[in-house]
Amino acid sequence: MSADPAPDPRAAEVLALIPARGGSKGIPGKNIRDLNGKPLIAYSIETGYESEYVDRVVVSTDSEEIADVAREHDAEVPFMRPSEFAEDLTPDFPVFEHCLTWFEDEEGYEPELIVHLRPTGPLRTAAEVDEALEQFCSVAEADSLRSVEDPPASPYKMWEPDGEYMSPFIDHPEIEDSMNAPRQLLPTVYQTTPDIGICHRSTVLEQESILGEHVVPYEIDRTTVDIDEPADLQFAEFLLSESADPDE
């Protein structure tokens, strides 16, 4: 179970953590690629500093080049992430654990809340981060929060390989032939987005997870983008230029 949450995020020490390893395959140098005139990672750094509640903005990276760019945009890079925590299949938990353990050992710093700002979600706003923090702190038993959106298709309409054939990925226990059921009869499901994650320090260090057992959904009702391929950068550029259009 998480520690008792602060009813107001102002009462908590809030760390924004931006993980940004250097080994991107889909877009080489992705985290510092130019996006409408500034490096991709700069959007997450700026959002962290614009938040009403975030106290520190830290980048965890194994790349000196990314570290230099992050510092140029005023992020803290107090340590370099060990290479064993920056591999292609490294999950989020060891990155968070390393960061929090380093701060406790080196600075005696123990933030209560960690806001996860992935560089691949540059469209998030500080207002969204603050709203998500307020929502998270209002739920007493919450271990974490994740930003979510409606998926383009229900998992009850999806298939998985089955030898020469395919089988439904998941069957609903109470809806006969759910694969062919009208969408309106299927349960609501969420798809996570890269925009915002929040968790307690205790969720990471005591539950050894960045999610825990009780995850609060923060619903995003705008278009999102998760930058993984070159086309995603182009789409993000289009969305950013549209949002900046004074005639819109």
mmCIF file of C-alpha atoms in Angstrom:
data_model
loop_
_atom_site.group_PDB
_atom_site.id
_atom_site.type_symbol
_atom_site.label_atom_id
_atom_site.label_comp_id
_atom_site.label_asym_id
_atom_site.label_seq_id
_atom_site.Cartn_x
_atom_site.Cartn_y
_atom_site.Cartn_z
ATOM 1 C CA MET A 1 0.000 0.000 0.000
ATOM 2 C CA SER A 2 1.223 3.509 -0.771
ATOM 3 C CA ALA A 3 2.025 6.101 1.831
ATOM 4 C CA ASP A 4 -0.777 8.485 2.769
ATOM 5 C CA PRO A 5 -1.036 10.918 -0.144
ATOM 6 C CA ALA A 6 -0.852 14.660 0.290
ATOM 7 C CA PRO A 7 -4.312 16.190 -0.304
ATOM 8 C CA ASP A 8 -2.590 19.025 -2.140
ATOM 9 C CA PRO A 9 0.471 18.439 -4.365
ATOM 10 C CA ARG A 10 1.968 21.623 -2.896
ATOM 11 C CA ALA A 11 2.434 19.687 0.342
ATOM 12 C CA ALA A 12 4.627 17.059 -1.355
ATOM 13 C CA GLU A 13 8.150 17.142 -2.767
ATOM 14 C CA VAL A 14 7.656 16.386 -6.474
ATOM 15 C CA LEU A 15 10.405 15.148 -8.781
ATOM 16 C CA ALA A 16 9.912 15.068 -12.548
ATOM 17 C CA LEU A 17 12.004 12.255 -14.025
ATOM 18 C CA ILE A 18 12.756 12.174 -17.750
ATOM 19 C CA PRO A 19 14.374 8.886 -18.845
ATOM 20 C CA ALA A 20 16.286 9.354 -22.100
ATOM 21 C CA ARG A 21 18.712 6.652 -23.133
ATOM 22 C CA GLY A 22 20.986 7.071 -26.114
ATOM 23 C CA GLY A 23 20.365 3.854 -28.040
ATOM 24 C CA SER A 24 17.164 4.533 -29.970
ATOM 25 C CA LYS A 25 16.750 2.207 -32.961
ATOM 26 C CA GLY A 26 13.626 3.527 -34.724
ATOM 27 C CA ILE A 27 14.974 7.095 -34.875
ATOM 28 C CA PRO A 28 18.720 7.356 -34.207
ATOM 29 C CA GLY A 29 19.383 10.126 -31.684
ATOM 30 C CA LYS A 30 15.627 10.396 -31.173
ATOM 31 C CA ASN A 31 15.622 12.174 -27.817
ATOM 32 C CA ILE A 32 17.594 15.130 -29.165
ATOM 33 C CA ARG A 33 16.193 15.211 -32.701
ATOM 34 C CA ASP A 34 14.883 18.582 -33.811
ATOM 35 C CA LEU A 35 11.138 19.079 -33.460
ATOM 36 C CA ASN A 36 9.902 22.474 -34.615
ATOM 37 C CA GLY A 37 13.181 24.165 -33.778
ATOM 38 C CA LYS A 38 14.198 22.502 -30.518
ATOM 39 C CA PRO A 39 15.317 19.075 -29.364
ATOM 40 C CA LEU A 40 12.583 16.584 -28.558
ATOM 41 C CA ILE A 41 13.661 16.254 -24.927
ATOM 42 C CA ALA A 42 13.323 20.021 -24.411
ATOM 43 C CA TYR A 43 9.518 19.759 -24.537
ATOM 44 C CA SER A 44 9.441 17.484 -21.500
ATOM 45 C CA ILE A 45 11.975 19.615 -19.624
ATOM 46 C CA GLU A 46 10.024 22.801 -20.252
ATOM 47 C CA THR A 47 6.736 21.208 -19.223
ATOM 48 C CA GLY A 48 8.300 20.036 -15.970
ATOM 49 C CA TYR A 49 9.490 23.529 -15.113
ATOM 50 C CA GLU A 50 6.182 25.098 -16.109
ATOM 51 C CA SER A 51 4.285 22.850 -13.688
ATOM 52 C CA GLU A 52 2.951 24.562 -10.596
ATOM 53 C CA TYR A 53 3.870 21.592 -8.428
ATOM 54 C CA VAL A 54 7.099 20.071 -9.774
ATOM 55 C CA ASP A 55 10.137 20.975 -7.643
ATOM 56 C CA ARG A 56 12.984 19.423 -9.640
ATOM 57 C CA VAL A 57 13.376 18.256 -13.247
ATOM 58 C CA VAL A 58 15.947 15.481 -13.705
ATOM 59 C CA VAL A 59 17.093 13.619 -16.801
ATOM 60 C CA SER A 60 18.353 10.045 -16.445
ATOM 61 C CA THR A 61 20.548 9.138 -19.407
ATOM 62 C CA ASP A 62 23.553 7.047 -20.369
ATOM 63 C CA SER A 63 24.498 9.473 -23.162
ATOM 64 C CA GLU A 64 26.859 12.413 -22.641
ATOM 65 C CA GLU A 65 25.384 14.068 -25.731
ATOM 66 C CA ILE A 66 21.850 13.871 -24.336
ATOM 67 C CA ALA A 67 23.136 15.038 -20.949
ATOM 68 C CA ASP A 68 24.728 18.123 -22.546
ATOM 69 C CA VAL A 69 21.525 19.005 -24.426
ATOM 70 C CA ALA A 70 19.439 18.480 -21.288
ATOM 71 C CA ARG A 71 21.692 20.794 -19.264
ATOM 72 C CA GLU A 72 21.510 23.403 -22.037
ATOM 73 C CA HIS A 73 17.752 23.439 -21.415
ATOM 74 C CA ASP A 74 18.262 23.731 -17.635
ATOM 75 C CA ALA A 75 17.468 20.160 -16.609
ATOM 76 C CA GLU A 76 19.471 18.563 -13.837
ATOM 77 C CA VAL A 77 21.687 15.643 -14.851
ATOM 78 C CA PRO A 78 23.352 14.811 -11.524
ATOM 79 C CA PHE A 79 24.381 11.282 -12.536
ATOM 80 C CA MET A 80 24.910 9.151 -15.611
ATOM 81 C CA ARG A 81 22.713 6.093 -15.872
ATOM 82 C CA PRO A 82 24.696 2.808 -15.780
ATOM 83 C CA SER A 83 24.737 0.980 -19.108
ATOM 84 C CA GLU A 84 22.983 -2.080 -17.633
ATOM 85 C CA PHE A 85 19.935 0.140 -17.073
ATOM 86 C CA ALA A 86 19.969 1.538 -20.615
ATOM 87 C CA GLU A 87 19.560 -1.524 -22.809
ATOM 88 C CA ASP A 88 16.897 -2.048 -25.480
ATOM 89 C CA LEU A 89 14.680 -4.148 -23.194
ATOM 90 C CA THR A 90 15.330 -2.351 -19.905
ATOM 91 C CA PRO A 91 11.992 -1.728 -18.142
ATOM 92 C CA ASP A 92 11.177 1.467 -16.275
ATOM 93 C CA PHE A 93 11.478 0.143 -12.722
ATOM 94 C CA PRO A 94 15.299 -0.170 -12.461
ATOM 95 C CA VAL A 95 15.685 3.318 -13.958
ATOM 96 C CA PHE A 96 13.439 4.779 -11.255
ATOM 97 C CA GLU A 97 15.041 2.706 -8.506
ATOM 98 C CA HIS A 98 18.534 3.791 -9.559
ATOM 99 C CA CYS A 99 17.502 7.455 -9.586
ATOM 100 C CA LEU A 100 15.829 7.393 -6.169
ATOM 101 C CA THR A 101 18.595 5.338 -4.564
ATOM 102 C CA TRP A 102 21.255 7.677 -5.963
ATOM 103 C CA PHE A 103 19.494 10.743 -4.590
ATOM 104 C CA GLU A 104 19.004 9.162 -1.173
ATOM 105 C CA ASP A 105 22.641 8.043 -0.960
ATOM 106 C CA GLU A 106 24.276 11.147 -2.432
ATOM 107 C CA GLU A 107 21.985 13.992 -1.344
ATOM 108 C CA GLY A 108 19.662 12.588 1.292
ATOM 109 C CA TYR A 109 16.887 13.691 -1.055
ATOM 110 C CA GLU A 110 13.655 11.687 -0.835
ATOM 111 C CA PRO A 111 10.900 13.085 -3.095
ATOM 112 C CA GLU A 112 7.416 11.893 -2.208
ATOM 113 C CA LEU A 113 6.013 11.921 -5.744
ATOM 114 C CA ILE A 114 7.711 11.099 -9.034
ATOM 115 C CA VAL A 115 6.247 12.411 -12.281
ATOM 116 C CA HIS A 116 7.294 10.340 -15.283
ATOM 117 C CA LEU A 117 7.708 12.497 -18.395
ATOM 118 C CA ARG A 118 8.697 10.402 -21.382
ATOM 119 C CA PRO A 119 10.426 12.457 -24.110
ATOM 120 C CA THR A 120 8.283 10.653 -26.687
ATOM 121 C CA GLY A 121 5.151 12.515 -25.519
ATOM 122 C CA PRO A 122 5.974 16.146 -26.363
ATOM 123 C CA LEU A 123 2.368 17.344 -26.655
ATOM 124 C CA ARG A 124 1.575 17.219 -22.935
ATOM 125 C CA THR A 125 1.058 20.521 -21.146
ATOM 126 C CA ALA A 126 1.933 21.723 -17.672
ATOM 127 C CA ALA A 127 -1.781 22.170 -17.012
ATOM 128 C CA GLU A 128 -2.315 18.471 -17.721
ATOM 129 C CA VAL A 129 0.560 17.519 -15.415
ATOM 130 C CA ASP A 130 -0.880 19.648 -12.625
ATOM 131 C CA GLU A 131 -4.386 18.298 -13.137
ATOM 132 C CA ALA A 132 -3.043 14.740 -13.070
ATOM 133 C CA LEU A 133 -1.144 15.444 -9.837
ATOM 134 C CA GLU A 134 -4.270 16.867 -8.225
ATOM 135 C CA GLN A 135 -6.287 13.850 -9.324
ATOM 136 C CA PHE A 136 -3.658 11.412 -8.068
ATOM 137 C CA CYS A 137 -3.349 13.079 -4.678
ATOM 138 C CA SER A 138 -7.123 12.988 -4.224
ATOM 139 C CA VAL A 139 -7.248 9.172 -4.307
ATOM 140 C CA ALA A 140 -6.186 7.816 -0.926
ATOM 141 C CA GLU A 141 -5.198 4.298 -1.958
ATOM 142 C CA ALA A 142 -3.615 5.132 -5.317
ATOM 143 C CA ASP A 143 -0.169 3.710 -6.008
ATOM 144 C CA SER A 144 0.250 5.341 -9.399
ATOM 145 C CA LEU A 145 -1.421 7.214 -12.248
ATOM 146 C CA ARG A 146 -1.118 6.725 -15.992
ATOM 147 C CA SER A 147 -2.373 8.909 -18.815
ATOM 148 C CA VAL A 148 -4.767 7.012 -21.067
ATOM 149 C CA GLU A 149 -6.958 7.459 -24.118
ATOM 150 C CA ASP A 150 -9.604 5.524 -26.016
ATOM 151 C CA PRO A 151 -7.878 2.872 -28.156
ATOM 152 C CA PRO A 152 -8.405 2.798 -31.922
ATOM 153 C CA ALA A 153 -9.841 -0.725 -31.578
ATOM 154 C CA SER A 154 -11.077 -2.898 -28.738
ATOM 155 C CA PRO A 155 -8.878 -5.851 -27.708
ATOM 156 C CA TYR A 156 -12.065 -7.925 -27.943
ATOM 157 C CA LYS A 157 -11.853 -7.394 -31.702
ATOM 158 C CA MET A 158 -8.223 -8.522 -31.977
ATOM 159 C CA TRP A 159 -6.685 -11.843 -33.001
ATOM 160 C CA GLU A 160 -3.463 -13.711 -32.215
ATOM 161 C CA PRO A 161 -1.592 -16.310 -34.320
ATOM 162 C CA ASP A 162 -2.603 -19.924 -33.706
ATOM 163 C CA GLY A 163 -0.535 -22.183 -35.966
ATOM 164 C CA GLU A 164 -1.910 -21.867 -39.477
ATOM 165 C CA TYR A 165 -4.943 -20.046 -38.157
ATOM 166 C CA MET A 166 -5.738 -17.319 -35.655
ATOM 167 C CA SER A 167 -7.752 -17.188 -32.459
ATOM 168 C CA PRO A 168 -9.461 -14.336 -30.623
ATOM 169 C CA PHE A 169 -6.932 -12.528 -28.476
ATOM 170 C CA ILE A 170 -9.446 -12.341 -25.632
ATOM 171 C CA ASP A 171 -13.036 -13.503 -25.116
ATOM 172 C CA HIS A 172 -15.452 -11.665 -22.870
ATOM 173 C CA PRO A 173 -16.815 -14.125 -20.291
ATOM 174 C CA GLU A 174 -20.334 -12.666 -20.388
ATOM 175 C CA ILE A 175 -20.700 -11.740 -24.072
ATOM 176 C CA GLU A 176 -21.199 -14.627 -26.473
ATOM 177 C CA ASP A 177 -19.057 -14.340 -29.597
ATOM 178 C CA SER A 178 -17.619 -11.029 -28.414
ATOM 179 C CA MET A 179 -15.431 -10.879 -31.530
ATOM 180 C CA ASN A 180 -18.564 -10.137 -33.552
ATOM 181 C CA ALA A 181 -20.477 -8.165 -30.932
ATOM 182 C CA PRO A 182 -21.353 -4.496 -31.576
ATOM 183 C CA ARG A 183 -18.736 -2.146 -30.193
ATOM 184 C CA GLN A 184 -21.348 -0.521 -27.951
ATOM 185 C CA LEU A 185 -21.802 -3.806 -26.035
ATOM 186 C CA LEU A 186 -18.112 -4.222 -25.268
ATOM 187 C CA PRO A 187 -16.592 -2.879 -22.044
ATOM 188 C CA THR A 188 -14.680 0.368 -21.874
ATOM 189 C CA VAL A 189 -10.931 -0.117 -22.145
ATOM 190 C CA TYR A 190 -8.004 2.274 -22.017
ATOM 191 C CA GLN A 191 -4.777 2.563 -23.974
ATOM 192 C CA THR A 192 -1.864 4.167 -22.154
ATOM 193 C CA THR A 193 -0.118 7.184 -23.647
ATOM 194 C CA PRO A 194 3.456 8.416 -23.087
ATOM 195 C CA ASP A 195 2.336 11.748 -21.688
ATOM 196 C CA ILE A 196 2.168 11.407 -17.894
ATOM 197 C CA GLY A 197 2.922 8.861 -15.208
ATOM 198 C CA ILE A 198 2.923 9.520 -11.469
ATOM 199 C CA CYS A 199 3.832 7.277 -8.566
ATOM 200 C CA HIS A 200 4.774 7.422 -4.911
ATOM 201 C CA ARG A 201 8.393 6.909 -3.926
ATOM 202 C CA SER A 202 7.133 4.058 -1.771
ATOM 203 C CA THR A 203 5.557 2.392 -4.816
ATOM 204 C CA VAL A 204 9.006 2.127 -6.397
ATOM 205 C CA LEU A 205 11.084 1.197 -3.370
ATOM 206 C CA GLU A 206 8.593 -0.919 -1.407
ATOM 207 C CA GLN A 207 6.488 -2.521 -4.130
ATOM 208 C CA GLU A 208 9.381 -2.655 -6.619
ATOM 209 C CA SER A 209 7.141 -1.264 -9.324
ATOM 210 C CA ILE A 210 6.261 2.066 -10.890
ATOM 211 C CA LEU A 211 2.595 1.005 -11.037
ATOM 212 C CA GLY A 212 1.752 -0.908 -7.860
ATOM 213 C CA GLU A 213 -1.676 -2.421 -7.403
ATOM 214 C CA HIS A 214 -3.955 0.611 -7.642
ATOM 215 C CA VAL A 215 -3.516 2.620 -10.840
ATOM 216 C CA VAL A 216 -5.551 5.777 -11.461
ATOM 217 C CA PRO A 217 -6.432 6.603 -15.096
ATOM 218 C CA TYR A 218 -5.915 10.176 -16.269
ATOM 219 C CA GLU A 219 -7.985 10.481 -19.436
ATOM 220 C CA ILE A 220 -6.642 12.612 -22.280
ATOM 221 C CA ASP A 221 -9.209 13.780 -24.805
ATOM 222 C CA ARG A 222 -6.902 15.406 -27.341
ATOM 223 C CA THR A 223 -4.844 13.804 -30.096
ATOM 224 C CA THR A 224 -1.723 12.163 -28.716
ATOM 225 C CA VAL A 225 1.520 11.043 -30.293
ATOM 226 C CA ASP A 226 4.144 8.535 -29.168
ATOM 227 C CA ILE A 227 7.301 9.227 -31.145
ATOM 228 C CA ASP A 228 8.890 5.967 -32.236
ATOM 229 C CA GLU A 229 9.240 6.243 -36.018
ATOM 230 C CA PRO A 230 10.116 9.158 -38.366
ATOM 231 C CA ALA A 231 6.444 9.514 -39.348
ATOM 232 C CA ASP A 232 5.604 10.180 -35.700
ATOM 233 C CA LEU A 233 7.957 13.175 -35.715
ATOM 234 C CA GLN A 234 6.234 14.550 -38.803
ATOM 235 C CA PHE A 235 2.826 14.094 -37.191
ATOM 236 C CA ALA A 236 4.010 15.830 -34.012
ATOM 237 C CA GLU A 237 5.348 18.730 -36.071
ATOM 238 C CA PHE A 238 1.963 19.071 -37.754
ATOM 239 C CA LEU A 239 0.088 19.024 -34.433
ATOM 240 C CA LEU A 240 2.449 21.543 -32.846
ATOM 241 C CA SER A 241 2.164 23.899 -35.817
ATOM 242 C CA GLU A 242 -1.626 23.605 -35.704
ATOM 243 C CA SER A 243 -1.723 24.439 -31.997
ATOM 244 C CA ALA A 244 0.502 27.450 -32.597
ATOM 245 C CA ASP A 245 -1.689 28.796 -35.424
ATOM 246 C CA PRO A 246 -3.193 32.128 -34.205
ATOM 247 C CA ASP A 247 -6.190 31.580 -36.463
ATOM 248 C CA GLU A 248 -7.132 28.323 -34.788
#
